[in-house]
mmCIF file of C-alpha atoms (C1' of nucleotides) in Angstrom:
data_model
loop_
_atom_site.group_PDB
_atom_site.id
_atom_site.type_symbol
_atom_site.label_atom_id
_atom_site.label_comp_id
_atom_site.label_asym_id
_atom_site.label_seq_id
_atom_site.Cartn_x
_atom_site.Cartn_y
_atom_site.Cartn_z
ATOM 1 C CA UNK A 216 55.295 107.884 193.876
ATOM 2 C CA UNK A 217 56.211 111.339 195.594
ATOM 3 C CA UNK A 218 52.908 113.349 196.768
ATOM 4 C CA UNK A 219 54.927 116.224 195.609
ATOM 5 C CA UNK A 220 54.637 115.594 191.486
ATOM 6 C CA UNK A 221 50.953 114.034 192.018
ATOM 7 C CA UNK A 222 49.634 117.418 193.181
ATOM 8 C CA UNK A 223 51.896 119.322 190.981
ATOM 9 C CA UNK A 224 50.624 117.989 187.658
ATOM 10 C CA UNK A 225 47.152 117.884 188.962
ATOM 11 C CA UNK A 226 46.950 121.589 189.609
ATOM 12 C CA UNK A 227 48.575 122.547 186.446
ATOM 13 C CA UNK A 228 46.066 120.251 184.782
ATOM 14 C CA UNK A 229 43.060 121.812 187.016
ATOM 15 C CA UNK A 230 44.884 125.415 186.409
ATOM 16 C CA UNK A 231 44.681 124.762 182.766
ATOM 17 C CA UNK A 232 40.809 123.693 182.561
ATOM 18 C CA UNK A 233 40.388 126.998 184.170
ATOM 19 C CA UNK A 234 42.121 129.143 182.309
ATOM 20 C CA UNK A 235 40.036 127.295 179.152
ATOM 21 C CA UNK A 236 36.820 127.871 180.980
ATOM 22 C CA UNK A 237 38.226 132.004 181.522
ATOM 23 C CA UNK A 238 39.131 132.000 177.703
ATOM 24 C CA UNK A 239 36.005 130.444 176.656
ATOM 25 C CA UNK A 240 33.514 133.770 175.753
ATOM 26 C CA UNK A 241 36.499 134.882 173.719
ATOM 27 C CA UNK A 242 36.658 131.403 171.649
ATOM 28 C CA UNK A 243 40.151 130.883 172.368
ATOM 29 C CA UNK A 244 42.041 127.825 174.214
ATOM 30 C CA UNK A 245 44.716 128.036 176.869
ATOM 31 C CA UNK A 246 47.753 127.422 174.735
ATOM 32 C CA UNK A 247 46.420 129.835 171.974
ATOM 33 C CA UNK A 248 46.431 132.363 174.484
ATOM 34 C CA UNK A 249 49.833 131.505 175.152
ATOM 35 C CA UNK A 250 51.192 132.136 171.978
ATOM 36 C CA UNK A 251 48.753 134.998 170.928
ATOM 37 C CA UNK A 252 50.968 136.788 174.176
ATOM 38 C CA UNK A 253 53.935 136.127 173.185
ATOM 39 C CA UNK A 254 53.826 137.121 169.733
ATOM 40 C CA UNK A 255 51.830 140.334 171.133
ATOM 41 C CA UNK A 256 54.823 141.086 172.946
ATOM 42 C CA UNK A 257 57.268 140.442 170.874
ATOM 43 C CA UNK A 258 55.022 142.720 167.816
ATOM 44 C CA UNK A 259 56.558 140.051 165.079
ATOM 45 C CA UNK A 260 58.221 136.492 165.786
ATOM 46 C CA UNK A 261 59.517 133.522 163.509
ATOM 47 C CA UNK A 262 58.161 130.201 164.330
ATOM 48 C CA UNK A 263 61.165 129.164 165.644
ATOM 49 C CA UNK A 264 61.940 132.026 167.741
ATOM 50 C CA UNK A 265 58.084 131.411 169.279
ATOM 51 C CA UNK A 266 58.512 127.577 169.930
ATOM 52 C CA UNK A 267 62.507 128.434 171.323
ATOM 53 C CA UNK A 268 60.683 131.213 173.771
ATOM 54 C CA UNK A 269 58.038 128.948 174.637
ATOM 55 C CA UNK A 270 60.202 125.872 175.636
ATOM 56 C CA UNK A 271 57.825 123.664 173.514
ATOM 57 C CA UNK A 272 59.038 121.212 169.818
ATOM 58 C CA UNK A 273 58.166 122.782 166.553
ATOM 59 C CA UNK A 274 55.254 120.999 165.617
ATOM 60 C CA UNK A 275 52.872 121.764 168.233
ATOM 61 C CA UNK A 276 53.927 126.264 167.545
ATOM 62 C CA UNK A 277 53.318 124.763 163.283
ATOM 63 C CA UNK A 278 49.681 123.871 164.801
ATOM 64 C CA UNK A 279 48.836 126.071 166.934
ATOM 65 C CA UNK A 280 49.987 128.886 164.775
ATOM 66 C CA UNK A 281 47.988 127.669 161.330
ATOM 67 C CA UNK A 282 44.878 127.124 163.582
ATOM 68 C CA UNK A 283 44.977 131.022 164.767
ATOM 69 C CA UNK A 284 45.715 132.295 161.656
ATOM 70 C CA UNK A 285 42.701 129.928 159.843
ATOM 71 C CA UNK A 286 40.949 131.613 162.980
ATOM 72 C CA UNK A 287 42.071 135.398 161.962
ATOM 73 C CA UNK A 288 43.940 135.245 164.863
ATOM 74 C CA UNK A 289 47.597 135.862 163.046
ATOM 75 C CA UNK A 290 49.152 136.773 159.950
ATOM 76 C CA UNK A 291 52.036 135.008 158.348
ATOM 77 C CA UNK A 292 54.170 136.314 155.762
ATOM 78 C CA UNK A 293 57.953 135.605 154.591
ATOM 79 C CA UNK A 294 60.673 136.648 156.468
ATOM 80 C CA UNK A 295 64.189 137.545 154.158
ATOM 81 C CA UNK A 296 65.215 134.120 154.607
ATOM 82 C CA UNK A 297 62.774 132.175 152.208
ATOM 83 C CA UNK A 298 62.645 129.287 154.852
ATOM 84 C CA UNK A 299 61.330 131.124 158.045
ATOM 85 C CA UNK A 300 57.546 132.006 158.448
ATOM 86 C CA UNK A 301 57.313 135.669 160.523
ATOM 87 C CA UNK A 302 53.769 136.236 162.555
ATOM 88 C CA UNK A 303 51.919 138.710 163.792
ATOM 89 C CA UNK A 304 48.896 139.474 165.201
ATOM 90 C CA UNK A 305 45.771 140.817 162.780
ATOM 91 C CA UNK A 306 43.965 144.117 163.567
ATOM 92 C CA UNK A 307 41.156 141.913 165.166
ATOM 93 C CA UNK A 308 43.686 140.361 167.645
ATOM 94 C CA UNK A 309 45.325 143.319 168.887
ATOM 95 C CA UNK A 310 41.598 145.088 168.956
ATOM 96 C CA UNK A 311 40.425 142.205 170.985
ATOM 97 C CA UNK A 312 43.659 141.845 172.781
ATOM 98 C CA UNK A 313 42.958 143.960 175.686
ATOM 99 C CA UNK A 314 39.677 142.757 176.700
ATOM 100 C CA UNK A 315 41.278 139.019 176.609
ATOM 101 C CA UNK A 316 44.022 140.234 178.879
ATOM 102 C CA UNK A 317 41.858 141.610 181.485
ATOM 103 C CA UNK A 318 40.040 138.378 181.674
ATOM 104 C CA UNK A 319 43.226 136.574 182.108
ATOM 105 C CA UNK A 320 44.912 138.902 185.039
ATOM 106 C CA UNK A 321 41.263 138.744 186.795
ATOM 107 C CA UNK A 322 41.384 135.213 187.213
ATOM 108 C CA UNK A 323 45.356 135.021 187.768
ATOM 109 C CA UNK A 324 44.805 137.336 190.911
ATOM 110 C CA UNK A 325 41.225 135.280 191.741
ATOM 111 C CA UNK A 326 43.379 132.104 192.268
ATOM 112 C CA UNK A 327 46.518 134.000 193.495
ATOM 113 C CA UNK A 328 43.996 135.377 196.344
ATOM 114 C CA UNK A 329 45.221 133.261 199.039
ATOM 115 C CA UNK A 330 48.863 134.111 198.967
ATOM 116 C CA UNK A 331 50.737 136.995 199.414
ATOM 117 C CA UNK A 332 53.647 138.058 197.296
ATOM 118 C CA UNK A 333 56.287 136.841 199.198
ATOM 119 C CA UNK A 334 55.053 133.014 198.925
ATOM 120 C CA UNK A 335 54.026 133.744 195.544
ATOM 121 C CA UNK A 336 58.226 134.591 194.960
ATOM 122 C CA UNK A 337 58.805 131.774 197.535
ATOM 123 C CA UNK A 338 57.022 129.113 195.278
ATOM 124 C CA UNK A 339 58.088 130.590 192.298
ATOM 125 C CA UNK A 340 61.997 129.884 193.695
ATOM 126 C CA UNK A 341 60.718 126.200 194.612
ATOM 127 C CA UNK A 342 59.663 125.251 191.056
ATOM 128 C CA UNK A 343 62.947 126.450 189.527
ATOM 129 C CA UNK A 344 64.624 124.333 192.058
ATOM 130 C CA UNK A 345 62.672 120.929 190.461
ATOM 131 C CA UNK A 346 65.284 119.946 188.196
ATOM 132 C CA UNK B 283 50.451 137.007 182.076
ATOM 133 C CA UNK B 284 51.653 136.489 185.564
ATOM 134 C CA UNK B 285 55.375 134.339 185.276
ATOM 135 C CA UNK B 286 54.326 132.078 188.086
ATOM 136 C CA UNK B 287 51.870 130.574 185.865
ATOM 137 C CA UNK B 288 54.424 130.442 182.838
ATOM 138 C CA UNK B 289 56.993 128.759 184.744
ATOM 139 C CA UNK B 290 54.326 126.239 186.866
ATOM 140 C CA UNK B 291 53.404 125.048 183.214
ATOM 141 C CA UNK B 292 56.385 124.859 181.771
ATOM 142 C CA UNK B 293 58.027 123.101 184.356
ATOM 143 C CA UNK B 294 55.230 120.436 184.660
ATOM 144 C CA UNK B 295 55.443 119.749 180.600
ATOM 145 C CA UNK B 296 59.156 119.244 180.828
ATOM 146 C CA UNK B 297 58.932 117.347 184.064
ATOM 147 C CA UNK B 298 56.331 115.402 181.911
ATOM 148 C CA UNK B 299 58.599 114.799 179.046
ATOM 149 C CA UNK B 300 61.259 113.341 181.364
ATOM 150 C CA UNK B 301 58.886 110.826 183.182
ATOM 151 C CA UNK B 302 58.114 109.859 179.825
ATOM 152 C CA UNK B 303 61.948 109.495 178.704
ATOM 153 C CA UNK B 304 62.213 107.577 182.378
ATOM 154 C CA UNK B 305 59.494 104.911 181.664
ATOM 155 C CA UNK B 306 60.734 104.582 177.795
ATOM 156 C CA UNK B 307 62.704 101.789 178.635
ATOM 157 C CA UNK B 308 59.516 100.086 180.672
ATOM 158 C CA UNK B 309 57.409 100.733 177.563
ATOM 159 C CA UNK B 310 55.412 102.702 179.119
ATOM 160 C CA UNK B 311 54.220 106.628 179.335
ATOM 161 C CA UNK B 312 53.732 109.163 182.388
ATOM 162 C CA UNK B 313 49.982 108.419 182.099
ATOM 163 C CA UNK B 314 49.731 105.250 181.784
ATOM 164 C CA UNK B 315 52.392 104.884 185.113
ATOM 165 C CA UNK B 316 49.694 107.276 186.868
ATOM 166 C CA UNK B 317 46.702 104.539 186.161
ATOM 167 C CA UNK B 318 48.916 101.158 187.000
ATOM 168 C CA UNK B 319 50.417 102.762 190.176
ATOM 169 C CA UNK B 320 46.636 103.662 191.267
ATOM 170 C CA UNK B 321 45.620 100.089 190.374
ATOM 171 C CA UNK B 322 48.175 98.763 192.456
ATOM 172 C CA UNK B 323 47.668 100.629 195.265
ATOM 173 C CA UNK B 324 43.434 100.144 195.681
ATOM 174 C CA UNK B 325 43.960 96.362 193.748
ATOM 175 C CA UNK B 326 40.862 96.532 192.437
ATOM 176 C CA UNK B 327 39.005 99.552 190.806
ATOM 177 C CA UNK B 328 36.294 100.224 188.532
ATOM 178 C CA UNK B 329 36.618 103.157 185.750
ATOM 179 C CA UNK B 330 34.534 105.484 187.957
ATOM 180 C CA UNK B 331 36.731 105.280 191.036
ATOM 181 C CA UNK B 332 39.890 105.724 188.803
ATOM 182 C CA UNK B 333 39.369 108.532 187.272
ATOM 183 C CA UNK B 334 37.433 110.495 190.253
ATOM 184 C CA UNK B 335 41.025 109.954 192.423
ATOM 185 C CA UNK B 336 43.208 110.903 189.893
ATOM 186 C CA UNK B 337 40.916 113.892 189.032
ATOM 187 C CA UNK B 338 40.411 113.481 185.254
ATOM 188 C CA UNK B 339 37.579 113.016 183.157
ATOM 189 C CA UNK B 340 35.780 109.531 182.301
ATOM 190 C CA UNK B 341 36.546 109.469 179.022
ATOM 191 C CA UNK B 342 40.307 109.629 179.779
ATOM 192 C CA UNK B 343 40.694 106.834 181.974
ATOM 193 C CA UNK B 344 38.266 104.570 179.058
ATOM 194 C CA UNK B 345 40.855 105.343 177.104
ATOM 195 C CA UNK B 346 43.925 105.050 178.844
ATOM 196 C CA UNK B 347 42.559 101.551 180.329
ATOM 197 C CA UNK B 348 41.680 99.742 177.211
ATOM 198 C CA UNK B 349 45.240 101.003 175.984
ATOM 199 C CA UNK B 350 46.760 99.055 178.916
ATOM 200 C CA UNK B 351 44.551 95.828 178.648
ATOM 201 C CA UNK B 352 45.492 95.591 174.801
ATOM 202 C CA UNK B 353 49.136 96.348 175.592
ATOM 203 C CA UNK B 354 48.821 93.335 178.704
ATOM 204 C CA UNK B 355 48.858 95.582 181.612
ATOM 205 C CA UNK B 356 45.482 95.296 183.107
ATOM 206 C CA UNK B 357 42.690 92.798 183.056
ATOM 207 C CA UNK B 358 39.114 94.240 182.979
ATOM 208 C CA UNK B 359 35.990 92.111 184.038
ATOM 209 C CA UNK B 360 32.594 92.810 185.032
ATOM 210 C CA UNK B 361 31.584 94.060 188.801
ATOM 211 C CA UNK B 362 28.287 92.929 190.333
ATOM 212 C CA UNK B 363 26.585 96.073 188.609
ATOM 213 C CA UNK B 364 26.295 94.653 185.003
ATOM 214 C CA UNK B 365 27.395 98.293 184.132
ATOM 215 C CA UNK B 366 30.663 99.027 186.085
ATOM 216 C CA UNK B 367 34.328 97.598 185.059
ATOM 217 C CA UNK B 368 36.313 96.221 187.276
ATOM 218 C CA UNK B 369 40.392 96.562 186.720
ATOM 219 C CA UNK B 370 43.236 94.623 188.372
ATOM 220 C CA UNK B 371 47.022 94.182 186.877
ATOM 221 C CA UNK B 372 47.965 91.563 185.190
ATOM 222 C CA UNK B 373 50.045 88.855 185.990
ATOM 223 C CA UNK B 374 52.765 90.414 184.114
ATOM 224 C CA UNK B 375 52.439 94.083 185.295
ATOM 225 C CA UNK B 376 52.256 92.864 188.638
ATOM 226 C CA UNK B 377 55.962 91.225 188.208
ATOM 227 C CA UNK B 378 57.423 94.358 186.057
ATOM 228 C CA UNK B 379 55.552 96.533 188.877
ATOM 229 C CA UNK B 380 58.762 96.958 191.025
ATOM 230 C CA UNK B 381 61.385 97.730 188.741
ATOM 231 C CA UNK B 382 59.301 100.343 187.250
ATOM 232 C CA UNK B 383 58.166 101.993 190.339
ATOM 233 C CA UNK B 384 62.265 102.340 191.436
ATOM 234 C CA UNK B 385 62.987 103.754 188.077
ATOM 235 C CA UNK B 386 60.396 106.426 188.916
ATOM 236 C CA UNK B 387 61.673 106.438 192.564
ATOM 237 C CA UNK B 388 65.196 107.258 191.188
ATOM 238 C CA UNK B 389 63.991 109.996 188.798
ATOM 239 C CA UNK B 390 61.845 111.618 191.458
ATOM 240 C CA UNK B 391 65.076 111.507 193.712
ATOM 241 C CA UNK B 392 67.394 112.819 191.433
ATOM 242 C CA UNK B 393 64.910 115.992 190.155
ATOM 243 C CA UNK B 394 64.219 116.853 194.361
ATOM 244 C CA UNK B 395 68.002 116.592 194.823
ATOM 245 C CA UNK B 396 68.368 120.401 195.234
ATOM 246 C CA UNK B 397 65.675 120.488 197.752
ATOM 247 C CA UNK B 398 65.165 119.980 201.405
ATOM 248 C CA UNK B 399 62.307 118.074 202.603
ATOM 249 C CA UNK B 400 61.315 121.412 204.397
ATOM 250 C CA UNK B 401 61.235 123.339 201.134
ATOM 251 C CA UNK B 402 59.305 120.146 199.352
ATOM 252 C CA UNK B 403 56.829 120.510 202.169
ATOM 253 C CA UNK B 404 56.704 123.962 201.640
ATOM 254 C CA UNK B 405 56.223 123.910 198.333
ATOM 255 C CA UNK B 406 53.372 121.190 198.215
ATOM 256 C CA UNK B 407 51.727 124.001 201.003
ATOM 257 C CA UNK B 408 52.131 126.595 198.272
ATOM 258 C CA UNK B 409 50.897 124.673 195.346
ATOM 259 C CA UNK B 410 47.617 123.787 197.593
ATOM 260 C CA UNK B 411 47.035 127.719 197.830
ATOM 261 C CA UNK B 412 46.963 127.867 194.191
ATOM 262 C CA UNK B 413 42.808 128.356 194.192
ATOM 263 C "C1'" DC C 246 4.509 97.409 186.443
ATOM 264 C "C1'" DC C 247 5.943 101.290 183.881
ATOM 265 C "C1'" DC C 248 8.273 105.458 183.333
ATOM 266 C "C1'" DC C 249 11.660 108.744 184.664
ATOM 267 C "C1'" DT C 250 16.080 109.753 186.530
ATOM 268 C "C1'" DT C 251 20.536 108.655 187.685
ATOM 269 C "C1'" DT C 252 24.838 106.383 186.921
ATOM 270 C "C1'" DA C 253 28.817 103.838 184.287
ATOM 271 C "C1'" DA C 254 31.008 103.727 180.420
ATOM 272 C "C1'" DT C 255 31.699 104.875 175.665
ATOM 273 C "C1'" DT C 256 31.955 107.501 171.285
ATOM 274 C "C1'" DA C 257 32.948 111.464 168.416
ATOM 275 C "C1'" DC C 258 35.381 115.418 167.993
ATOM 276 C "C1'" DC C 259 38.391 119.016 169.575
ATOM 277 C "C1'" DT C 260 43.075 121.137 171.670
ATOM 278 C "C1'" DA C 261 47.851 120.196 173.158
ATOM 279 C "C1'" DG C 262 51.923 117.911 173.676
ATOM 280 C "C1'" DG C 263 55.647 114.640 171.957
ATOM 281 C "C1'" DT C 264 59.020 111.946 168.423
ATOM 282 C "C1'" DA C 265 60.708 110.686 163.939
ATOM 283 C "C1'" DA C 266 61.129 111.420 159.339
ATOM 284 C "C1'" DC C 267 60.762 114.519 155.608
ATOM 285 C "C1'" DT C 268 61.294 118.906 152.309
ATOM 286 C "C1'" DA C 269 63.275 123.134 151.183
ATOM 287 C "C1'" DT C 270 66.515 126.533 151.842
ATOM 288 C "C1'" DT C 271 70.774 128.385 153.548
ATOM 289 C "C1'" DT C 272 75.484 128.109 155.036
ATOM 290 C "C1'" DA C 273 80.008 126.289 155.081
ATOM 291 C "C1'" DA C 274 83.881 123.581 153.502
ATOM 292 C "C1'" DT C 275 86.569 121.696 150.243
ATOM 293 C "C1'" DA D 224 81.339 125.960 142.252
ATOM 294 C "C1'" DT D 225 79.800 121.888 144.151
ATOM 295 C "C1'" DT D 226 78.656 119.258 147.788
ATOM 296 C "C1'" DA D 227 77.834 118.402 152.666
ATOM 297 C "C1'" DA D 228 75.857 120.020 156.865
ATOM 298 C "C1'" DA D 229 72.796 122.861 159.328
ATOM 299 C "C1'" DT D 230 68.369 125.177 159.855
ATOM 300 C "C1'" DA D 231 63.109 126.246 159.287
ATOM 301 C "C1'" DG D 232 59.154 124.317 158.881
ATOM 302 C "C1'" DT D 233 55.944 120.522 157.981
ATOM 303 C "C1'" DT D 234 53.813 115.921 158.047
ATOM 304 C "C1'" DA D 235 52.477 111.541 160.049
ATOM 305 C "C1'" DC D 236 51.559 109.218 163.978
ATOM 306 C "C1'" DC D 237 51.338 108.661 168.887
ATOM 307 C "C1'" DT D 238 49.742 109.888 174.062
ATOM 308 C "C1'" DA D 239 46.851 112.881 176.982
ATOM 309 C "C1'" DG D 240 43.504 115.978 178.163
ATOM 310 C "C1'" DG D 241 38.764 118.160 177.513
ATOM 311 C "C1'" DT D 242 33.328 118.603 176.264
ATOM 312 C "C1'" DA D 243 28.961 116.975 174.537
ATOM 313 C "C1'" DA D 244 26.109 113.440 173.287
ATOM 314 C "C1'" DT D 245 24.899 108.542 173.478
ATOM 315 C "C1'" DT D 246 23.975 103.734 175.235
ATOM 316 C "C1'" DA D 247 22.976 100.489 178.729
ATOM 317 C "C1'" DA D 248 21.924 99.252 183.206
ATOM 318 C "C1'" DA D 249 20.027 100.336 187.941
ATOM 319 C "C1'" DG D 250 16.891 102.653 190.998
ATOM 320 C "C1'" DG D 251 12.726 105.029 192.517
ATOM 321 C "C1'" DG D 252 7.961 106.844 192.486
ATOM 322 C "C1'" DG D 253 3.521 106.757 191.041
#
DNA sequence: CCCCTTTAATTACCTAGGTAACTATTTAAT
DNA sequence: ATTAAATAGTTACCTAGGTAATTAAAGGGG
């Protein structure tokens, strides 16, 4: 067992707890967050085009979607095609949205602290060489 | 939303999804590999000792033990403290242990092929500054 | 000796990911 | 126009992680 994929997938995992702690006193999880972005910068996404962007299966994007919108979060409505679900975010999100953000770059730079930009590019080369 | 973080995630779930595709054949999943491969290596280990090296929460490693003693992997009995369980691979794992570990061995080769052992070194360096 | 605290493990309940199988709609081919 | 194939989304069921609360045993202080 290579060192190399222990300590990978045990920061991601310790990054991850974090970034749920950071979200916490805006009752929202890690992969919510996620998707909350990516619909906020996209203004108005299909399911599919969210789970495609994301590089995760359609089931967990079905979930994590209903859960928002049962939570306010999103709203849903038909796109022309009677089969595709289109989302965006509800005037509570985007007020919110902001405040969220800031919480989220504070503690990106808090744990990017210790490196500079070059070996932030360097490692950022080196995990799109694992493959 | 800083990309580093995007693509350190995303690359650990899909390097997740292949271990798991990797130890299909063993009957077996990524997490389950983590917990024999630390068995193996200490012998012996209670629940506590477990899941404070592999950095996860107790209830994790309760879970992901009694999995592997119903499926036949592990053997659980009691340690002088009446409280603590003891775990040890079974007669069974023990045999399978080898041809598992150079399935994982052959995976782990074949996704570091594009890297020198320089840039794996740096790149463990770089994932240790994440903090 | 008794009570309080700590420790080991578990339970209940949540998010987050996956696969496989399904429904409903749309598209394409004959 | 009808039927077959593709696409969008969902459902059921699994692993994997977390927190909070609980139980049972071990230790320590008075």
């Amino acid at each position: 067992m290579n060192p190399l994929f222990h300590e990978l997938f045990q920061r991601t995992r310790f990054l991850n707890k974090e970034v749920n702690q950071t979200l916490k006193k805006h009752d929202l999880f890690a992969s919510q967050w996620t998707v909350l972005f990516c619909i906020h910068q996209h203004t108005e996404m299909t399911l599919t085009e969210i789970w495609r962007y994301l590089n995760v299966e359609a089931p967990t994007i079905t979930r994590t979607v209903s859960r928002l919108e049962e939570l306010g979060w999103l709203i849903t409505h038909e796109g022309k095609d009677r089969r595709e679900k289109v989302v965006r975010l509800s005037v509570e999100a985007k007020d919110k949205f902001p405040e969220i953000e800031a919480s989220i770059i504070e503690f990106e730079n808090e744990t990017l602290k210790g490196m500079s930009s070059e070996e932030q590019s360097l490692l950022m080369t080196l995990l799109k060489k694992l493959n």
